[in-house]
mmCIF file of C-alpha atoms in Angstrom:
data_model
loop_
_atom_site.group_PDB
_atom_site.id
_atom_site.type_symbol
_atom_site.label_atom_id
_atom_site.label_comp_id
_atom_site.label_asym_id
_atom_site.label_seq_id
_atom_site.Cartn_x
_atom_site.Cartn_y
_atom_site.Cartn_z
ATOM 1 C CA MET A 96 49.276 15.880 -52.813
ATOM 2 C CA ALA A 97 53.069 15.747 -52.769
ATOM 3 C CA GLU A 98 53.109 16.227 -49.007
ATOM 4 C CA VAL A 99 50.566 13.437 -48.522
ATOM 5 C CA ARG A 100 52.667 11.058 -50.616
ATOM 6 C CA LYS A 101 55.804 12.042 -48.719
ATOM 7 C CA THR A 102 54.132 11.310 -45.371
ATOM 8 C CA MET A 103 52.841 7.959 -46.610
ATOM 9 C CA ALA A 104 56.315 6.978 -47.806
ATOM 10 C CA SER A 105 57.912 7.966 -44.500
ATOM 11 C CA LEU A 106 55.429 5.840 -42.543
ATOM 12 C CA ARG A 107 56.164 2.791 -44.678
ATOM 13 C CA TYR A 108 59.883 3.402 -44.218
ATOM 14 C CA MET A 109 59.343 3.351 -40.421
ATOM 15 C CA GLY A 110 57.754 -0.081 -40.695
ATOM 16 C CA PHE A 111 54.035 0.616 -40.921
ATOM 17 C CA GLU A 112 52.089 -1.710 -43.177
ATOM 18 C CA GLY A 113 50.469 1.289 -44.812
ATOM 19 C CA VAL A 114 47.923 4.001 -44.150
ATOM 20 C CA ILE A 115 44.224 4.547 -43.678
ATOM 21 C CA LEU A 116 43.671 7.590 -45.855
ATOM 22 C CA GLY A 117 40.622 9.770 -45.356
ATOM 23 C CA TYR A 118 39.189 12.731 -47.251
ATOM 24 C CA ALA A 119 38.062 15.132 -44.519
ATOM 25 C CA ARG A 120 34.951 16.470 -46.265
ATOM 26 C CA GLU A 121 31.811 15.658 -44.221
ATOM 27 C CA VAL A 122 28.773 17.254 -42.597
ATOM 28 C CA VAL A 123 28.345 17.328 -38.818
ATOM 29 C CA MET A 124 25.077 18.499 -37.293
ATOM 30 C CA GLU A 125 25.230 20.236 -33.951
ATOM 31 C CA GLY A 126 23.202 18.934 -31.003
ATOM 32 C CA GLY A 127 19.485 19.261 -31.693
ATOM 33 C CA GLU A 128 19.985 20.122 -35.367
ATOM 34 C CA SER A 129 17.923 18.047 -37.788
ATOM 35 C CA VAL A 130 18.105 17.216 -41.464
ATOM 36 C CA GLY A 131 15.865 19.441 -43.581
ATOM 37 C CA LYS A 132 12.966 17.761 -45.371
ATOM 38 C CA GLU A 133 13.004 19.860 -48.523
ATOM 39 C CA GLU A 134 14.408 17.957 -51.489
ATOM 40 C CA THR A 135 17.427 19.384 -53.280
ATOM 41 C CA ASP A 136 17.117 20.145 -56.987
ATOM 42 C CA ALA A 137 18.776 17.696 -59.383
ATOM 43 C CA ALA A 138 21.480 20.092 -60.538
ATOM 44 C CA THR A 139 22.611 20.829 -56.979
ATOM 45 C CA VAL A 140 22.559 17.137 -56.037
ATOM 46 C CA LYS A 141 24.746 16.315 -59.039
ATOM 47 C CA ALA A 142 27.201 19.116 -58.274
ATOM 48 C CA GLU A 143 27.550 18.076 -54.620
ATOM 49 C CA VAL A 144 28.077 14.429 -55.541
ATOM 50 C CA ILE A 145 30.605 15.282 -58.259
ATOM 51 C CA ALA A 146 32.650 17.337 -55.771
ATOM 52 C CA TRP A 147 32.579 14.464 -53.248
ATOM 53 C CA LYS A 148 33.391 11.874 -55.905
ATOM 54 C CA LYS A 149 36.359 13.877 -57.149
ATOM 55 C CA GLY A 150 37.926 14.041 -53.683
ATOM 56 C CA THR A 151 37.113 10.410 -52.935
ATOM 57 C CA LEU A 152 38.568 9.072 -56.187
ATOM 58 C CA GLU A 153 41.673 11.193 -55.651
ATOM 59 C CA THR A 154 42.010 9.601 -52.215
ATOM 60 C CA VAL A 155 41.771 6.072 -53.645
ATOM 61 C CA SER A 156 44.291 7.022 -56.317
ATOM 62 C CA LEU A 157 46.686 8.344 -53.659
ATOM 63 C CA ALA A 158 46.495 5.127 -51.656
ATOM 64 C CA GLN A 159 48.791 2.204 -52.421
ATOM 65 C CA LYS A 160 48.229 -1.531 -52.548
ATOM 66 C CA GLY A 161 47.188 -2.804 -49.107
ATOM 67 C CA ASP A 162 46.094 0.622 -47.833
ATOM 68 C CA TYR A 163 42.635 1.534 -46.603
ATOM 69 C CA VAL A 164 40.507 4.513 -47.606
ATOM 70 C CA ALA A 165 37.891 5.935 -45.240
ATOM 71 C CA LEU A 166 34.626 7.102 -46.831
ATOM 72 C CA LYS A 167 32.483 9.868 -45.323
ATOM 73 C CA VAL A 168 29.243 9.561 -47.282
ATOM 74 C CA THR A 169 27.729 12.626 -45.586
ATOM 75 C CA GLY A 170 30.248 14.642 -47.572
ATOM 76 C CA ALA A 171 28.189 13.872 -50.691
ATOM 77 C CA GLY A 172 25.765 16.700 -49.882
ATOM 78 C CA SER A 173 22.390 17.657 -48.487
ATOM 79 C CA GLN A 174 20.373 15.115 -50.481
ATOM 80 C CA ALA A 175 22.635 12.327 -49.240
ATOM 81 C CA LEU A 176 21.924 13.461 -45.675
ATOM 82 C CA ARG A 177 18.165 13.269 -46.270
ATOM 83 C CA GLU A 178 18.435 9.828 -47.832
ATOM 84 C CA LEU A 179 20.562 8.549 -44.972
ATOM 85 C CA SER A 180 18.363 10.025 -42.241
ATOM 86 C CA SER A 181 15.267 8.383 -43.738
ATOM 87 C CA CYS A 182 17.041 5.093 -44.594
ATOM 88 C CA ARG A 183 16.438 5.470 -48.312
ATOM 89 C CA PRO A 184 18.795 4.109 -50.967
ATOM 90 C CA PRO A 185 21.319 6.583 -52.396
ATOM 91 C CA SER A 186 20.302 8.642 -55.400
ATOM 92 C CA LYS A 187 21.240 7.204 -58.795
ATOM 93 C CA VAL A 188 24.093 9.666 -59.241
ATOM 94 C CA LEU A 189 25.500 8.940 -55.755
ATOM 95 C CA GLU A 190 25.184 5.164 -56.124
ATOM 96 C CA GLU A 191 27.080 5.376 -59.398
ATOM 97 C CA ALA A 192 29.779 7.434 -57.644
ATOM 98 C CA ILE A 193 30.111 4.877 -54.829
ATOM 99 C CA VAL A 194 30.237 1.993 -57.319
ATOM 100 C CA GLU A 195 32.940 3.803 -59.295
ATOM 101 C CA THR A 196 34.883 4.260 -56.041
ATOM 102 C CA CYS A 197 34.500 0.589 -55.110
ATOM 103 C CA ASP A 198 35.557 -0.568 -58.566
ATOM 104 C CA LEU A 199 38.673 1.621 -58.505
ATOM 105 C CA ALA A 200 39.538 0.377 -55.002
ATOM 106 C CA LYS A 201 39.093 -3.216 -56.139
ATOM 107 C CA LYS A 202 41.354 -2.617 -59.140
ATOM 108 C CA ARG A 203 44.065 -1.034 -56.955
ATOM 109 C CA ASP A 204 43.747 -3.575 -54.088
ATOM 110 C CA ILE A 205 42.562 -0.900 -51.631
ATOM 111 C CA ARG A 206 40.020 -1.595 -48.889
ATOM 112 C CA LEU A 207 37.198 0.865 -48.157
ATOM 113 C CA LEU A 208 36.027 1.810 -44.668
ATOM 114 C CA PHE A 209 32.552 3.365 -44.562
ATOM 115 C CA ASP A 210 32.966 5.608 -41.523
ATOM 116 C CA ALA A 211 30.407 5.750 -38.729
ATOM 117 C CA GLU A 212 28.801 9.146 -38.221
ATOM 118 C CA GLN A 213 26.033 10.683 -36.120
ATOM 119 C CA THR A 214 23.074 8.574 -35.041
ATOM 120 C CA ALA A 215 20.694 10.707 -37.132
ATOM 121 C CA VAL A 216 22.224 9.134 -40.250
ATOM 122 C CA GLN A 217 23.895 5.989 -38.905
ATOM 123 C CA ALA A 218 21.064 3.550 -39.644
ATOM 124 C CA GLY A 219 21.147 4.692 -43.268
ATOM 125 C CA ILE A 220 24.930 4.332 -43.403
ATOM 126 C CA ASP A 221 24.642 0.809 -41.993
ATOM 127 C CA MET A 222 22.062 -0.066 -44.668
ATOM 128 C CA TRP A 223 24.196 1.301 -47.507
ATOM 129 C CA THR A 224 27.370 -0.311 -46.170
ATOM 130 C CA LEU A 225 25.782 -3.730 -45.787
ATOM 131 C CA ASN A 226 24.385 -3.576 -49.325
ATOM 132 C CA PHE A 227 27.830 -2.793 -50.743
ATOM 133 C CA GLN A 228 29.351 -5.575 -48.625
ATOM 134 C CA ARG A 229 26.849 -7.972 -50.169
ATOM 135 C CA ARG A 230 27.969 -6.812 -53.605
ATOM 136 C CA TYR A 231 31.739 -6.762 -53.132
ATOM 137 C CA ASN A 232 32.652 -8.995 -50.168
ATOM 138 C CA CYS A 233 31.697 -12.320 -51.722
ATOM 139 C CA GLU A 234 34.041 -12.222 -54.716
ATOM 140 C CA VAL A 235 37.130 -13.562 -52.890
ATOM 141 C CA PRO A 236 36.391 -15.960 -49.990
ATOM 142 C CA GLY A 237 37.556 -14.542 -46.663
ATOM 143 C CA GLN A 238 38.440 -11.127 -48.100
ATOM 144 C CA ALA A 239 36.471 -7.928 -47.568
ATOM 145 C CA LEU A 240 36.686 -4.896 -49.822
ATOM 146 C CA VAL A 241 34.024 -2.892 -47.949
ATOM 147 C CA TYR A 242 34.026 -2.419 -44.157
ATOM 148 C CA GLY A 243 31.436 -0.944 -41.819
ATOM 149 C CA THR A 244 32.384 1.025 -38.716
ATOM 150 C CA TYR A 245 30.970 0.139 -35.294
ATOM 151 C CA GLN A 246 31.114 2.517 -32.309
ATOM 152 C CA ALA A 247 31.488 0.732 -28.985
ATOM 153 C CA TYR A 248 30.193 3.675 -26.941
ATOM 154 C CA LEU A 249 26.671 3.141 -28.323
ATOM 155 C CA ARG A 250 24.496 0.793 -26.294
ATOM 156 C CA SER A 251 22.992 -0.549 -29.522
ATOM 157 C CA THR A 252 26.244 -1.598 -31.204
ATOM 158 C CA ALA A 253 26.296 -5.242 -30.087
ATOM 159 C CA ALA A 254 22.753 -5.770 -31.381
ATOM 160 C CA THR A 255 23.575 -4.043 -34.680
ATOM 161 C CA LEU A 256 26.689 -6.129 -35.142
ATOM 162 C CA ALA A 257 24.785 -9.324 -34.330
ATOM 163 C CA ARG A 258 22.316 -8.524 -37.144
ATOM 164 C CA HIS A 259 25.150 -7.918 -39.589
ATOM 165 C CA ILE A 260 26.937 -11.108 -38.525
ATOM 166 C CA ALA A 261 23.709 -13.033 -39.166
ATOM 167 C CA ALA A 262 23.355 -11.421 -42.604
ATOM 168 C CA ALA A 263 26.940 -12.297 -43.541
ATOM 169 C CA SER A 264 26.468 -15.875 -42.356
ATOM 170 C CA ASP A 265 23.130 -16.331 -44.144
ATOM 171 C CA GLU A 266 24.214 -14.687 -47.400
ATOM 172 C CA GLY A 267 27.800 -15.916 -47.590
ATOM 173 C CA PHE A 268 29.871 -12.735 -47.630
ATOM 174 C CA THR A 269 32.856 -11.684 -45.528
ATOM 175 C CA LEU A 270 31.976 -9.102 -42.890
ATOM 176 C CA GLY A 271 34.351 -6.138 -42.845
ATOM 177 C CA VAL A 272 34.486 -4.463 -39.428
ATOM 178 C CA LYS A 273 36.276 -1.353 -38.263
ATOM 179 C CA LEU A 274 35.869 -1.149 -34.481
ATOM 180 C CA VAL A 275 36.162 2.235 -32.758
ATOM 181 C CA ARG A 276 35.094 3.662 -29.433
ATOM 182 C CA GLY A 277 33.168 6.622 -30.922
ATOM 183 C CA ALA A 278 33.583 10.266 -31.874
ATOM 184 C CA TYR A 279 30.259 12.131 -31.619
ATOM 185 C CA LEU A 280 29.823 12.641 -27.896
ATOM 186 C CA GLY A 281 29.254 16.350 -28.378
ATOM 187 C CA SER A 282 26.526 16.100 -30.992
ATOM 188 C CA ASP A 283 24.515 12.932 -30.296
ATOM 189 C CA PRO A 284 21.909 12.361 -27.521
ATOM 190 C CA ARG A 285 23.691 11.323 -24.325
ATOM 191 C CA HIS A 286 21.244 8.539 -23.429
ATOM 192 C CA LEU A 287 22.432 6.534 -26.431
ATOM 193 C CA PHE A 288 25.885 6.036 -24.892
ATOM 194 C CA TRP A 289 27.129 3.901 -22.041
ATOM 195 C CA SER A 290 26.968 5.924 -18.845
ATOM 196 C CA GLU A 291 30.662 5.515 -17.961
ATOM 197 C CA LYS A 292 33.857 5.186 -19.946
ATOM 198 C CA LYS A 293 34.643 1.847 -18.320
ATOM 199 C CA ASP A 294 31.429 0.482 -19.852
ATOM 200 C CA THR A 295 32.591 1.604 -23.289
ATOM 201 C CA ASP A 296 35.965 -0.034 -22.660
ATOM 202 C CA THR A 297 34.247 -3.275 -21.694
ATOM 203 C CA ALA A 298 32.041 -3.150 -24.781
ATOM 204 C CA TYR A 299 35.019 -2.518 -27.043
ATOM 205 C CA ASN A 300 37.162 -5.299 -25.591
ATOM 206 C CA GLU A 301 34.348 -7.869 -25.529
ATOM 207 C CA ILE A 302 33.355 -7.156 -29.134
ATOM 208 C CA ALA A 303 36.985 -7.302 -30.254
ATOM 209 C CA GLU A 304 37.506 -10.636 -28.497
ATOM 210 C CA SER A 305 34.398 -12.106 -30.107
ATOM 211 C CA LEU A 306 35.387 -11.010 -33.615
ATOM 212 C CA ILE A 307 39.020 -12.120 -33.318
ATOM 213 C CA GLN A 308 37.949 -15.537 -32.052
ATOM 214 C CA ARG A 309 34.962 -15.740 -34.444
ATOM 215 C CA ARG A 310 32.617 -16.824 -31.714
ATOM 216 C CA PHE A 311 29.928 -15.183 -29.651
ATOM 217 C CA ASN A 312 30.350 -14.370 -25.966
ATOM 218 C CA ASN A 313 28.280 -12.996 -23.112
ATOM 219 C CA PHE A 314 28.372 -9.486 -24.587
ATOM 220 C CA LEU A 315 28.091 -10.068 -28.324
ATOM 221 C CA LYS A 316 25.284 -12.601 -28.579
ATOM 222 C CA PRO A 317 23.753 -14.225 -31.673
ATOM 223 C CA LEU A 318 20.312 -13.227 -32.885
ATOM 224 C CA GLN A 319 17.521 -15.313 -31.490
ATOM 225 C CA GLY A 320 17.027 -18.323 -33.728
ATOM 226 C CA LYS A 321 20.512 -17.972 -35.263
ATOM 227 C CA GLU A 322 22.483 -19.627 -32.461
ATOM 228 C CA SER A 323 23.435 -22.662 -34.546
ATOM 229 C CA ARG A 324 24.689 -20.714 -37.564
ATOM 230 C CA GLU A 325 28.414 -20.704 -38.248
ATOM 231 C CA PHE A 326 30.231 -17.468 -37.466
ATOM 232 C CA PRO A 327 31.092 -15.860 -40.829
ATOM 233 C CA ASP A 328 34.504 -14.845 -42.101
ATOM 234 C CA VAL A 329 35.526 -11.509 -40.589
ATOM 235 C CA ASN A 330 38.147 -8.929 -41.544
ATOM 236 C CA LEU A 331 38.907 -6.490 -38.733
ATOM 237 C CA VAL A 332 40.461 -3.066 -38.348
ATOM 238 C CA LEU A 333 41.054 -2.646 -34.624
ATOM 239 C CA ALA A 334 41.140 1.148 -34.418
ATOM 240 C CA SER A 335 42.276 1.959 -30.900
ATOM 241 C CA HIS A 336 44.612 4.249 -28.984
ATOM 242 C CA ASN A 337 44.047 2.206 -25.842
ATOM 243 C CA LEU A 338 47.107 0.110 -25.006
ATOM 244 C CA LYS A 339 45.110 -2.356 -22.898
ATOM 245 C CA SER A 340 42.750 -3.097 -25.800
ATOM 246 C CA VAL A 341 45.659 -3.549 -28.189
ATOM 247 C CA LYS A 342 47.558 -5.844 -25.827
ATOM 248 C CA GLN A 343 44.436 -7.958 -25.268
ATOM 249 C CA ALA A 344 44.066 -8.427 -29.009
ATOM 250 C CA MET A 345 47.753 -9.287 -29.397
ATOM 251 C CA SER A 346 47.503 -11.847 -26.619
ATOM 252 C CA ILE A 347 44.528 -13.585 -28.252
ATOM 253 C CA ARG A 348 46.294 -13.639 -31.613
ATOM 254 C CA LYS A 349 49.470 -15.123 -30.118
ATOM 255 C CA GLU A 350 47.468 -17.821 -28.354
ATOM 256 C CA GLN A 351 45.701 -18.697 -31.600
ATOM 257 C CA LEU A 352 49.065 -18.946 -33.323
ATOM 258 C CA ALA A 353 50.439 -21.240 -30.618
ATOM 259 C CA LEU A 354 47.396 -23.507 -30.967
ATOM 260 C CA SER A 355 47.557 -23.452 -34.788
ATOM 261 C CA GLN A 356 44.061 -21.973 -34.946
ATOM 262 C CA LYS A 357 42.731 -20.150 -37.993
ATOM 263 C CA ARG A 358 43.137 -16.395 -37.608
ATOM 264 C CA ILE A 359 41.148 -13.589 -39.166
ATOM 265 C CA HIS A 360 42.638 -10.916 -41.416
ATOM 266 C CA MET A 361 43.296 -8.027 -39.044
ATOM 267 C CA THR A 362 45.179 -4.771 -38.750
ATOM 268 C CA TYR A 363 45.651 -2.215 -35.977
ATOM 269 C CA GLY A 364 45.018 1.465 -36.619
ATOM 270 C CA GLN A 365 45.908 4.715 -34.858
ATOM 271 C CA LEU A 366 45.608 8.327 -35.910
ATOM 272 C CA MET A 367 48.735 10.074 -37.105
ATOM 273 C CA GLY A 368 50.141 12.028 -34.142
ATOM 274 C CA MET A 369 48.061 10.227 -31.500
ATOM 275 C CA ALA A 370 49.080 7.286 -29.305
ATOM 276 C CA ASP A 371 52.350 6.884 -31.176
ATOM 277 C CA HIS A 372 53.738 4.822 -28.301
ATOM 278 C CA VAL A 373 50.994 2.249 -28.983
ATOM 279 C CA SER A 374 51.867 2.167 -32.684
ATOM 280 C CA CYS A 375 55.576 1.869 -31.935
ATOM 281 C CA GLU A 376 55.027 -0.981 -29.495
ATOM 282 C CA LEU A 377 53.184 -2.854 -32.242
ATOM 283 C CA LEU A 378 55.983 -2.119 -34.705
ATOM 284 C CA GLN A 379 58.550 -3.330 -32.176
ATOM 285 C CA ALA A 380 56.610 -6.560 -31.702
ATOM 286 C CA GLY A 381 56.631 -7.070 -35.454
ATOM 287 C CA LYS A 382 60.363 -6.392 -35.720
ATOM 288 C CA LEU A 383 61.056 -8.842 -32.907
ATOM 289 C CA ALA A 384 59.027 -11.500 -34.687
ATOM 290 C CA HIS A 385 61.049 -10.995 -37.871
ATOM 291 C CA ASP A 386 64.318 -11.173 -35.920
ATOM 292 C CA LEU A 387 63.494 -14.556 -34.399
ATOM 293 C CA GLN A 388 65.303 -16.622 -36.973
ATOM 294 C CA GLN A 389 64.623 -19.939 -35.224
ATOM 295 C CA SER A 390 60.892 -19.703 -36.001
ATOM 296 C CA PRO A 391 59.530 -20.220 -39.523
ATOM 297 C CA TYR A 392 57.921 -17.075 -40.902
ATOM 298 C CA GLU A 393 54.395 -18.460 -40.945
ATOM 299 C CA ASN A 394 54.562 -19.150 -37.197
ATOM 300 C CA ARG A 395 55.420 -15.620 -36.144
ATOM 301 C CA ASP A 396 52.881 -13.145 -34.900
ATOM 302 C CA THR A 397 53.685 -10.011 -36.881
ATOM 303 C CA PRO A 398 51.121 -7.294 -36.168
ATOM 304 C CA LYS A 399 50.031 -5.205 -39.133
ATOM 305 C CA VAL A 400 49.778 -1.509 -38.258
ATOM 306 C CA HIS A 401 48.249 1.311 -40.303
ATOM 307 C CA LYS A 402 48.374 5.013 -39.481
ATOM 308 C CA TYR A 403 45.245 7.067 -40.154
ATOM 309 C CA LEU A 404 45.939 10.180 -42.255
ATOM 310 C CA VAL A 405 43.368 12.797 -43.175
ATOM 311 C CA TRP A 406 43.772 15.187 -46.053
ATOM 312 C CA GLY A 407 41.714 18.107 -47.335
ATOM 313 C CA THR A 408 41.535 21.835 -46.718
ATOM 314 C CA VAL A 409 42.897 23.208 -43.442
ATOM 315 C CA GLY A 410 39.349 23.887 -42.215
ATOM 316 C CA GLU A 411 38.101 20.392 -43.069
ATOM 317 C CA CYS A 412 41.070 18.728 -41.377
ATOM 318 C CA LEU A 413 40.834 20.869 -38.238
ATOM 319 C CA LYS A 414 37.168 19.972 -37.750
ATOM 320 C CA TYR A 415 38.005 16.308 -38.148
ATOM 321 C CA LEU A 416 40.890 16.417 -35.681
ATOM 322 C CA LEU A 417 38.806 18.309 -33.108
ATOM 323 C CA ARG A 418 36.297 15.449 -33.126
ATOM 324 C CA ARG A 419 39.098 12.919 -32.712
ATOM 325 C CA ALA A 420 40.450 14.932 -29.780
ATOM 326 C CA GLN A 421 37.014 14.817 -28.171
ATOM 327 C CA GLU A 422 36.899 11.076 -28.727
ATOM 328 C CA ASN A 423 40.253 10.783 -26.990
ATOM 329 C CA ARG A 424 39.418 12.582 -23.759
ATOM 330 C CA ASP A 425 41.512 10.067 -21.863
ATOM 331 C CA ALA A 426 44.587 11.413 -23.664
ATOM 332 C CA VAL A 427 46.005 12.743 -20.376
ATOM 333 C CA VAL A 428 46.269 9.170 -19.110
ATOM 334 C CA ARG A 429 47.821 8.039 -22.380
ATOM 335 C CA THR A 430 50.262 10.936 -22.283
ATOM 336 C CA GLU A 431 51.591 9.529 -19.019
ATOM 337 C CA GLU A 432 51.756 6.100 -20.654
ATOM 338 C CA GLY A 433 53.663 7.636 -23.543
ATOM 339 C CA ARG A 434 56.083 9.417 -21.207
ATOM 340 C CA LEU A 435 56.851 6.172 -19.406
ATOM 341 C CA ALA A 436 57.255 4.363 -22.712
ATOM 342 C CA LEU A 437 59.717 6.995 -23.921
ATOM 343 C CA LYS A 438 61.660 6.733 -20.679
ATOM 344 C CA LYS A 439 61.837 2.963 -21.001
ATOM 345 C CA GLU A 440 63.049 3.226 -24.600
ATOM 346 C CA LEU A 441 65.670 5.829 -23.663
ATOM 347 C CA VAL A 442 67.043 3.568 -20.930
ATOM 348 C CA ARG A 443 67.097 0.620 -23.339
ATOM 349 C CA ARG A 444 69.104 2.574 -25.899
ATOM 350 C CA LEU A 445 71.550 3.927 -23.301
ATOM 351 C CA MET A 446 72.154 0.437 -21.974
ATOM 352 C CA ARG A 447 73.087 -0.731 -25.491
ATOM 353 C CA THR A 448 75.714 1.986 -25.989
#
């Protein structure tokens, strides 16, 4: 715990807005593996949920005001997996645990990110997440406590997001969105993904543009019959290690600022130890905005940046980081980007001496 707090403090000292803190406990099924149908006895269900709740509440307690906490609901045990895979509501003991987590997060001004997981359980996760958004994201207009996670590498993501946008618009709650490319290439059926990485990149950038601008486009389209409905309030975590995606988002935000357009609540997120040159470029942009004394504060584009930290046992954390490494297969390209960025920064510093 002390080491986690020390890392969080050092990131804030460097200029990060805060952290996205995740408890690494989860269940990942290998390719072809299915969820068992046999129900778990009540005592085992309670024990599994209590263990998950303990770690989750500790995570929320570790986080500070303005931080995010990532929730892995599959970590709540075998019965949770069966409920998710069959799109059933959570058991009474698990629902109470999630509500207790949400209430503590609300009290501490922490936002909760329900993480995306494998497609075998994702529809259930979407259902649970949306129900908790309905409960918690209507209390303060324009502010989300609960976020869902959307994986751009899935062909179905735009349609899923369109349904959730329609629900938020119809029911009057703020839609919390964490947008990622995806992390389960090795365990989910291949036909569910875009055939090439460039297609995933296009999907990610088009969805991000639509959400930031709060309007539909040729990729993210409204549900049939809902075309005239107003786009709901959106809070966005743009979780990306891709510099092009980040720069596109920054460009849209700056243009909105110049035109005095309403902007959504948004933060950028990168994993601790990955794509640090992207994070540092965002931090540098924020520092530059603060240094421009001739502009009033409210007219500066100051990106908010959070670093994603995972804590747990060594085994739990290693499994998590291996999946993130698989998600970031283009890291070789980004390593070259990082090398060039470091070279540029070194030259800049030498020229100032």
